[in-house]
mmCIF file of C-alpha atoms in Angstrom:
data_model
loop_
_atom_site.group_PDB
_atom_site.id
_atom_site.type_symbol
_atom_site.label_atom_id
_atom_site.label_comp_id
_atom_site.label_asym_id
_atom_site.label_seq_id
_atom_site.Cartn_x
_atom_site.Cartn_y
_atom_site.Cartn_z
ATOM 1 C CA UNK A 1 4.032 -27.476 14.246
ATOM 2 C CA UNK A 2 2.546 -27.022 10.773
ATOM 3 C CA UNK A 3 0.304 -24.217 12.030
ATOM 4 C CA UNK A 4 3.334 -22.454 13.506
ATOM 5 C CA UNK A 5 5.143 -22.716 10.176
ATOM 6 C CA UNK A 6 2.150 -21.314 8.301
ATOM 7 C CA UNK A 7 1.864 -18.461 10.793
ATOM 8 C CA UNK A 8 5.542 -17.635 10.301
ATOM 9 C CA UNK A 9 5.148 -17.648 6.523
ATOM 10 C CA UNK A 10 2.149 -15.313 6.785
ATOM 11 C CA UNK A 11 4.176 -12.981 8.979
ATOM 12 C CA UNK A 12 7.015 -12.930 6.458
ATOM 13 C CA UNK A 13 4.523 -11.991 3.753
ATOM 14 C CA UNK A 14 3.352 -8.882 5.606
ATOM 15 C CA UNK A 15 4.308 -5.580 3.921
ATOM 16 C CA UNK A 16 6.431 -4.491 6.895
ATOM 17 C CA UNK A 17 8.481 -7.697 6.768
ATOM 18 C CA UNK A 18 8.851 -7.539 2.989
ATOM 19 C CA UNK A 19 10.151 -3.969 3.197
ATOM 20 C CA UNK A 20 12.583 -4.856 5.980
ATOM 21 C CA UNK A 21 13.800 -7.908 4.078
ATOM 22 C CA UNK A 22 14.187 -5.811 0.945
ATOM 23 C CA UNK A 23 16.362 -3.291 2.776
ATOM 24 C CA UNK A 24 18.440 -6.020 4.427
ATOM 25 C CA UNK A 25 18.897 -8.054 1.253
ATOM 26 C CA UNK A 26 19.730 -4.980 -0.813
ATOM 27 C CA UNK A 27 22.258 -3.720 1.730
ATOM 28 C CA UNK A 28 23.808 -7.173 1.985
ATOM 29 C CA UNK A 29 24.266 -7.416 -1.772
ATOM 30 C CA UNK A 30 25.712 -3.915 -2.017
ATOM 31 C CA UNK A 31 28.178 -4.384 0.842
ATOM 32 C CA UNK A 32 29.200 -7.987 0.449
ATOM 33 C CA UNK A 33 27.569 -9.573 -2.569
ATOM 34 C CA UNK A 34 29.154 -10.646 -5.861
ATOM 35 C CA UNK A 35 30.056 -7.713 -8.088
ATOM 36 C CA UNK A 36 27.501 -8.722 -10.727
ATOM 37 C CA UNK A 37 24.703 -8.517 -8.143
ATOM 38 C CA UNK A 38 25.638 -5.218 -6.524
ATOM 39 C CA UNK A 39 23.697 -3.103 -9.024
ATOM 40 C CA UNK A 40 20.606 -5.207 -8.411
ATOM 41 C CA UNK A 41 21.174 -4.917 -4.679
ATOM 42 C CA UNK A 42 21.383 -1.141 -4.924
ATOM 43 C CA UNK A 43 18.145 -1.087 -6.912
ATOM 44 C CA UNK A 44 16.420 -3.316 -4.352
ATOM 45 C CA UNK A 45 17.689 -1.233 -1.437
ATOM 46 C CA UNK A 46 16.631 1.994 -3.121
ATOM 47 C CA UNK A 47 13.134 0.666 -3.904
ATOM 48 C CA UNK A 48 12.592 -0.606 -0.355
ATOM 49 C CA UNK A 49 13.908 2.627 1.169
ATOM 50 C CA UNK A 50 11.702 4.705 -1.140
ATOM 51 C CA UNK A 51 8.661 2.643 -0.156
ATOM 52 C CA UNK A 52 9.446 3.182 3.519
ATOM 53 C CA UNK A 53 9.794 6.884 2.828
ATOM 54 C CA UNK A 54 6.354 6.988 1.230
ATOM 55 C CA UNK A 55 4.886 5.149 4.213
ATOM 56 C CA UNK A 56 6.498 7.675 6.530
ATOM 57 C CA UNK A 57 5.329 10.851 4.774
ATOM 58 C CA UNK A 58 1.925 9.761 3.392
ATOM 59 C CA UNK A 59 -1.124 8.477 5.327
ATOM 60 C CA UNK A 60 -1.147 5.233 3.357
ATOM 61 C CA UNK A 61 -2.336 3.295 6.386
ATOM 62 C CA UNK A 62 -5.395 5.537 6.697
ATOM 63 C CA UNK A 63 -6.158 5.303 2.997
ATOM 64 C CA UNK A 64 -6.109 1.500 3.145
ATOM 65 C CA UNK A 65 -7.981 1.043 6.417
ATOM 66 C CA UNK A 66 -10.634 3.755 6.261
ATOM 67 C CA UNK A 67 -12.768 2.127 3.487
ATOM 68 C CA UNK A 68 -12.949 -1.037 5.595
ATOM 69 C CA UNK A 69 -13.714 0.731 8.879
ATOM 70 C CA UNK A 70 -16.380 2.975 7.338
ATOM 71 C CA UNK A 71 -18.165 0.155 5.523
ATOM 72 C CA UNK A 72 -20.503 -0.830 8.372
ATOM 73 C CA UNK A 73 -21.789 1.913 10.684
ATOM 74 C CA UNK A 74 -22.657 0.957 14.243
ATOM 75 C CA UNK A 75 -26.267 0.048 14.990
ATOM 76 C CA UNK A 76 -28.198 2.677 16.931
ATOM 77 C CA UNK A 77 -31.541 3.125 18.657
ATOM 78 C CA UNK A 78 -32.173 -0.557 19.376
ATOM 79 C CA UNK A 79 -34.852 -1.121 21.999
ATOM 80 C CA UNK A 80 -34.464 -4.904 21.918
ATOM 81 C CA UNK A 81 -31.560 -7.208 21.129
ATOM 82 C CA UNK A 82 -32.024 -10.977 21.131
ATOM 83 C CA UNK A 83 -28.366 -11.908 20.954
ATOM 84 C CA UNK A 84 -24.796 -10.671 20.685
ATOM 85 C CA UNK A 85 -21.880 -12.471 19.026
ATOM 86 C CA UNK A 86 -18.318 -11.325 19.653
ATOM 87 C CA UNK A 87 -15.350 -12.631 17.698
ATOM 88 C CA UNK A 88 -12.147 -13.609 19.440
ATOM 89 C CA UNK A 89 -8.765 -12.059 18.798
ATOM 90 C CA UNK A 90 -8.530 -9.682 21.754
ATOM 91 C CA UNK A 91 -5.919 -11.715 23.641
ATOM 92 C CA UNK A 92 -2.167 -11.678 23.059
ATOM 93 C CA UNK A 93 -1.587 -15.251 21.963
ATOM 94 C CA UNK A 94 1.987 -15.598 23.218
ATOM 95 C CA UNK A 95 1.184 -14.196 26.651
ATOM 96 C CA UNK A 96 -1.890 -16.387 27.020
ATOM 97 C CA UNK A 97 -0.134 -19.566 25.947
ATOM 98 C CA UNK A 98 3.017 -19.121 28.025
ATOM 99 C CA UNK A 99 1.672 -17.354 31.110
ATOM 100 C CA UNK A 100 -1.667 -19.133 31.389
ATOM 101 C CA UNK A 101 -3.398 -15.788 31.910
ATOM 102 C CA UNK A 102 -5.117 -13.395 29.513
ATOM 103 C CA UNK A 103 -3.085 -10.564 28.069
ATOM 104 C CA UNK A 104 -5.083 -8.028 26.060
ATOM 105 C CA UNK A 105 -3.938 -6.685 22.700
ATOM 106 C CA UNK A 106 -5.125 -3.789 20.500
ATOM 107 C CA UNK A 107 -8.403 -5.583 19.776
ATOM 108 C CA UNK A 108 -9.416 -5.491 23.460
ATOM 109 C CA UNK A 109 -12.319 -3.167 22.586
ATOM 110 C CA UNK A 110 -14.141 -6.284 21.401
ATOM 111 C CA UNK A 111 -14.426 -7.676 24.927
ATOM 112 C CA UNK A 112 -15.115 -4.268 26.472
ATOM 113 C CA UNK A 113 -17.986 -3.604 24.057
ATOM 114 C CA UNK A 114 -19.316 -7.132 24.511
ATOM 115 C CA UNK A 115 -19.431 -6.765 28.288
ATOM 116 C CA UNK A 116 -21.173 -3.394 27.969
ATOM 117 C CA UNK A 117 -23.788 -4.830 25.594
ATOM 118 C CA UNK A 118 -24.359 -7.752 27.955
ATOM 119 C CA UNK A 119 -25.275 -5.296 30.720
ATOM 120 C CA UNK A 120 -27.390 -3.139 28.407
ATOM 121 C CA UNK A 121 -29.422 -6.108 27.146
ATOM 122 C CA UNK A 122 -29.709 -8.517 30.093
ATOM 123 C CA UNK A 123 -32.082 -10.873 28.259
ATOM 124 C CA UNK A 124 -29.891 -11.280 25.165
ATOM 125 C CA UNK A 125 -28.085 -14.486 24.344
ATOM 126 C CA UNK A 126 -24.310 -14.075 24.453
ATOM 127 C CA UNK A 127 -21.946 -15.975 22.179
ATOM 128 C CA UNK A 128 -18.154 -15.846 22.178
ATOM 129 C CA UNK A 129 -16.718 -17.197 18.909
ATOM 130 C CA UNK A 130 -13.004 -17.880 19.012
ATOM 131 C CA UNK A 131 -11.003 -21.010 19.643
ATOM 132 C CA UNK A 132 -7.263 -21.700 19.790
ATOM 133 C CA UNK A 133 -6.041 -18.943 17.469
ATOM 134 C CA UNK A 134 -2.628 -20.534 17.022
ATOM 135 C CA UNK A 135 -4.125 -23.852 16.012
ATOM 136 C CA UNK A 136 -2.928 -25.547 19.192
ATOM 137 C CA UNK A 137 -5.519 -27.295 21.280
ATOM 138 C CA UNK A 138 -3.570 -27.944 24.454
ATOM 139 C CA UNK A 139 -3.613 -25.665 27.462
ATOM 140 C CA UNK A 140 -5.862 -22.683 28.077
ATOM 141 C CA UNK A 141 -7.820 -21.818 24.917
ATOM 142 C CA UNK A 142 -8.652 -18.268 23.938
ATOM 143 C CA UNK A 143 -12.312 -18.944 24.611
ATOM 144 C CA UNK A 144 -11.622 -20.254 28.123
ATOM 145 C CA UNK A 145 -9.364 -17.324 28.960
ATOM 146 C CA UNK A 146 -11.888 -14.834 27.584
ATOM 147 C CA UNK A 147 -14.754 -16.429 29.534
ATOM 148 C CA UNK A 148 -12.731 -16.224 32.744
ATOM 149 C CA UNK A 149 -11.915 -12.583 32.073
ATOM 150 C CA UNK A 150 -15.517 -11.657 31.239
ATOM 151 C CA UNK A 151 -16.839 -13.372 34.362
ATOM 152 C CA UNK A 152 -14.168 -11.643 36.434
ATOM 153 C CA UNK A 153 -15.411 -8.229 35.270
ATOM 154 C CA UNK A 154 -19.036 -9.037 36.014
ATOM 155 C CA UNK A 155 -20.606 -11.282 33.377
ATOM 156 C CA UNK A 156 -22.876 -13.785 35.185
ATOM 157 C CA UNK A 157 -21.416 -17.321 35.079
ATOM 158 C CA UNK A 158 -23.312 -19.644 32.778
ATOM 159 C CA UNK A 159 -24.762 -16.919 30.587
ATOM 160 C CA UNK A 160 -22.069 -17.143 27.921
ATOM 161 C CA UNK A 161 -22.168 -19.662 25.060
ATOM 162 C CA UNK A 162 -18.597 -20.414 24.008
ATOM 163 C CA UNK A 163 -17.126 -21.688 20.759
ATOM 164 C CA UNK A 164 -13.663 -22.951 21.623
ATOM 165 C CA UNK A 165 -12.971 -24.901 18.428
ATOM 166 C CA UNK A 166 -12.947 -22.465 15.511
ATOM 167 C CA UNK A 167 -9.659 -21.202 14.074
ATOM 168 C CA UNK A 168 -10.860 -18.753 11.435
ATOM 169 C CA UNK A 169 -13.605 -16.215 10.821
ATOM 170 C CA UNK A 170 -15.439 -18.725 8.660
ATOM 171 C CA UNK A 171 -15.383 -21.343 11.417
ATOM 172 C CA UNK A 172 -16.477 -18.632 13.869
ATOM 173 C CA UNK A 173 -19.597 -18.084 11.773
ATOM 174 C CA UNK A 174 -20.413 -21.788 11.451
ATOM 175 C CA UNK A 175 -19.752 -22.749 15.073
ATOM 176 C CA UNK A 176 -21.474 -19.685 16.528
ATOM 177 C CA UNK A 177 -24.624 -20.353 14.498
ATOM 178 C CA UNK A 178 -24.748 -23.916 15.815
ATOM 179 C CA UNK A 179 -24.482 -22.592 19.376
ATOM 180 C CA UNK A 180 -26.841 -19.627 19.069
ATOM 181 C CA UNK A 181 -29.598 -21.165 16.945
ATOM 182 C CA UNK A 182 -30.864 -17.716 15.882
ATOM 183 C CA UNK A 183 -34.547 -17.604 15.009
ATOM 184 C CA UNK A 184 -36.368 -15.724 12.240
ATOM 185 C CA UNK A 185 -37.021 -12.083 13.053
ATOM 186 C CA UNK A 186 -34.531 -11.967 15.922
ATOM 187 C CA UNK A 187 -32.169 -9.025 16.296
ATOM 188 C CA UNK A 188 -28.512 -10.038 16.636
ATOM 189 C CA UNK A 189 -25.431 -7.865 16.967
ATOM 190 C CA UNK A 190 -22.005 -8.821 15.644
ATOM 191 C CA UNK A 191 -19.061 -7.332 17.557
ATOM 192 C CA UNK A 192 -15.649 -7.247 15.969
ATOM 193 C CA UNK A 193 -12.976 -4.771 14.902
ATOM 194 C CA UNK A 194 -14.175 -2.214 12.367
ATOM 195 C CA UNK A 195 -11.583 -3.222 9.777
ATOM 196 C CA UNK A 196 -12.591 -6.880 10.151
ATOM 197 C CA UNK A 197 -16.351 -6.258 9.993
ATOM 198 C CA UNK A 198 -16.770 -6.549 6.180
ATOM 199 C CA UNK A 199 -15.131 -9.970 6.025
ATOM 200 C CA UNK A 200 -16.934 -11.159 9.139
ATOM 201 C CA UNK A 201 -20.320 -10.034 7.814
ATOM 202 C CA UNK A 202 -19.725 -11.763 4.501
ATOM 203 C CA UNK A 203 -18.791 -15.009 6.265
ATOM 204 C CA UNK A 204 -21.739 -14.946 8.673
ATOM 205 C CA UNK A 205 -24.179 -14.347 5.824
ATOM 206 C CA UNK A 206 -22.715 -17.180 3.783
ATOM 207 C CA UNK A 207 -22.869 -19.477 6.818
ATOM 208 C CA UNK A 208 -26.646 -19.016 6.948
ATOM 209 C CA UNK A 209 -27.099 -16.453 9.686
ATOM 210 C CA UNK A 210 -30.195 -14.276 9.549
ATOM 211 C CA UNK A 211 -29.466 -10.556 8.983
ATOM 212 C CA UNK A 212 -27.047 -9.197 11.581
ATOM 213 C CA UNK A 213 -26.457 -5.677 12.826
ATOM 214 C CA UNK A 214 -22.893 -4.425 13.068
ATOM 215 C CA UNK A 215 -21.204 -3.223 16.241
ATOM 216 C CA UNK A 216 -17.721 -2.253 15.002
ATOM 217 C CA UNK A 217 -15.005 -1.400 17.522
ATOM 218 C CA UNK A 218 -11.214 -0.947 17.719
ATOM 219 C CA UNK A 219 -11.030 1.788 15.104
ATOM 220 C CA UNK A 220 -7.579 2.851 13.900
ATOM 221 C CA UNK A 221 -8.627 5.668 11.566
ATOM 222 C CA UNK A 222 -10.435 8.962 11.990
ATOM 223 C CA UNK A 223 -13.130 10.366 9.732
ATOM 224 C CA UNK A 224 -11.346 13.665 9.165
ATOM 225 C CA UNK A 225 -8.022 12.111 8.335
ATOM 226 C CA UNK A 226 -4.837 11.947 10.350
ATOM 227 C CA UNK A 227 -1.457 13.574 10.211
ATOM 228 C CA UNK A 228 0.749 11.915 7.639
ATOM 229 C CA UNK A 229 3.811 12.047 9.905
ATOM 230 C CA UNK A 230 3.290 9.491 12.647
ATOM 231 C CA UNK A 231 5.525 6.786 14.134
ATOM 232 C CA UNK A 232 6.678 4.495 11.340
ATOM 233 C CA UNK A 233 6.088 1.342 13.379
ATOM 234 C CA UNK A 234 2.442 2.222 14.017
ATOM 235 C CA UNK A 235 1.870 3.000 10.345
ATOM 236 C CA UNK A 236 3.470 -0.251 9.227
ATOM 237 C CA UNK A 237 1.370 -2.233 11.696
ATOM 238 C CA UNK A 238 -1.795 -0.608 10.323
ATOM 239 C CA UNK A 239 -0.720 -1.325 6.746
ATOM 240 C CA UNK A 240 -0.088 -4.972 7.687
ATOM 241 C CA UNK A 241 -3.599 -5.137 9.143
ATOM 242 C CA UNK A 242 -5.143 -3.559 6.056
ATOM 243 C CA UNK A 243 -3.247 -5.909 3.733
ATOM 244 C CA UNK A 244 -4.397 -8.896 5.789
ATOM 245 C CA UNK A 245 -8.041 -7.852 5.587
ATOM 246 C CA UNK A 246 -8.041 -6.972 1.876
ATOM 247 C CA UNK A 247 -6.323 -10.266 1.080
ATOM 248 C CA UNK A 248 -8.789 -12.075 3.336
ATOM 249 C CA UNK A 249 -11.743 -10.517 1.524
ATOM 250 C CA UNK A 250 -10.400 -11.725 -1.806
ATOM 251 C CA UNK A 251 -9.615 -15.215 -0.482
ATOM 252 C CA UNK A 252 -13.043 -15.602 1.141
ATOM 253 C CA UNK A 253 -14.804 -14.545 -2.044
ATOM 254 C CA UNK A 254 -12.757 -16.934 -4.179
ATOM 255 C CA UNK A 255 -13.417 -19.797 -1.748
ATOM 256 C CA UNK A 256 -17.143 -19.102 -1.549
ATOM 257 C CA UNK A 257 -16.996 -18.058 2.097
ATOM 258 C CA UNK A 258 -18.414 -14.577 1.547
ATOM 259 C CA UNK A 259 -21.514 -13.320 -0.244
ATOM 260 C CA UNK A 260 -19.525 -10.680 -2.154
ATOM 261 C CA UNK A 261 -16.027 -9.265 -2.514
ATOM 262 C CA UNK A 262 -16.686 -6.262 -0.271
ATOM 263 C CA UNK A 263 -19.850 -6.860 1.773
ATOM 264 C CA UNK A 264 -22.074 -3.886 2.545
ATOM 265 C CA UNK A 265 -24.985 -3.254 4.938
ATOM 266 C CA UNK A 266 -28.270 -4.685 3.746
ATOM 267 C CA UNK A 267 -30.900 -1.967 3.112
ATOM 268 C CA UNK A 268 -33.555 -3.717 5.191
ATOM 269 C CA UNK A 269 -31.139 -3.990 8.097
ATOM 270 C CA UNK A 270 -29.911 -0.439 7.785
ATOM 271 C CA UNK A 271 -33.473 0.717 8.152
ATOM 272 C CA UNK A 272 -33.790 -0.973 11.559
ATOM 273 C CA UNK A 273 -30.949 0.987 13.139
#
């Protein structure tokens, strides 16, 4: 129950929700609030509407996401890979919990890329890091549903090491390291969404992993920019994602769960790609 409450509070703190609440509260004060509050309501409504207008006409989502997605280029030219770690988050939590079957979301590229890498490097260890994302431990966990899906599309049963306990990126890093037991000099790939890669890399380094190579997926930006006028809902969703990741980077740094505020590729690692 507490985890559900915290998740709801986080959702209310997203920029899209704050803008919607600002419009609703401002309109409510203007139309039906006490006279002394109507001017404040009009100001609030105008500010929220102006912010939505800026989101609509400017590529703010691209400006916020692109620095994160460009931070870690994908590894290339690897003749040998000793292991691959993929982070959870590709399943629609509500569908999985209520239907008892996996439902893929916009992060599904994580599982697709993981399955492709498993075929490309048949001798590599495979680790799935992602437990009950909602904090609930009853029923089908994300890890169990993901393992079933991966085996259904061709991953050999028994090859996958599964972390089904972690509930955050930091716990992903700790639990996956305990499962994988990476050795010195081994080459490991980390698969996660491009916007999430900086925070994930910082957490895995702080958790004691040897140097990892990035395999970013699920891009939402383009290198040449995108048209400013796009569906408002899609832009707000991207801004929510960017805000979540930037806030997560700051929180992880303050809590000592990342090696720096905005992690970057290590020079020695970049030279191996």
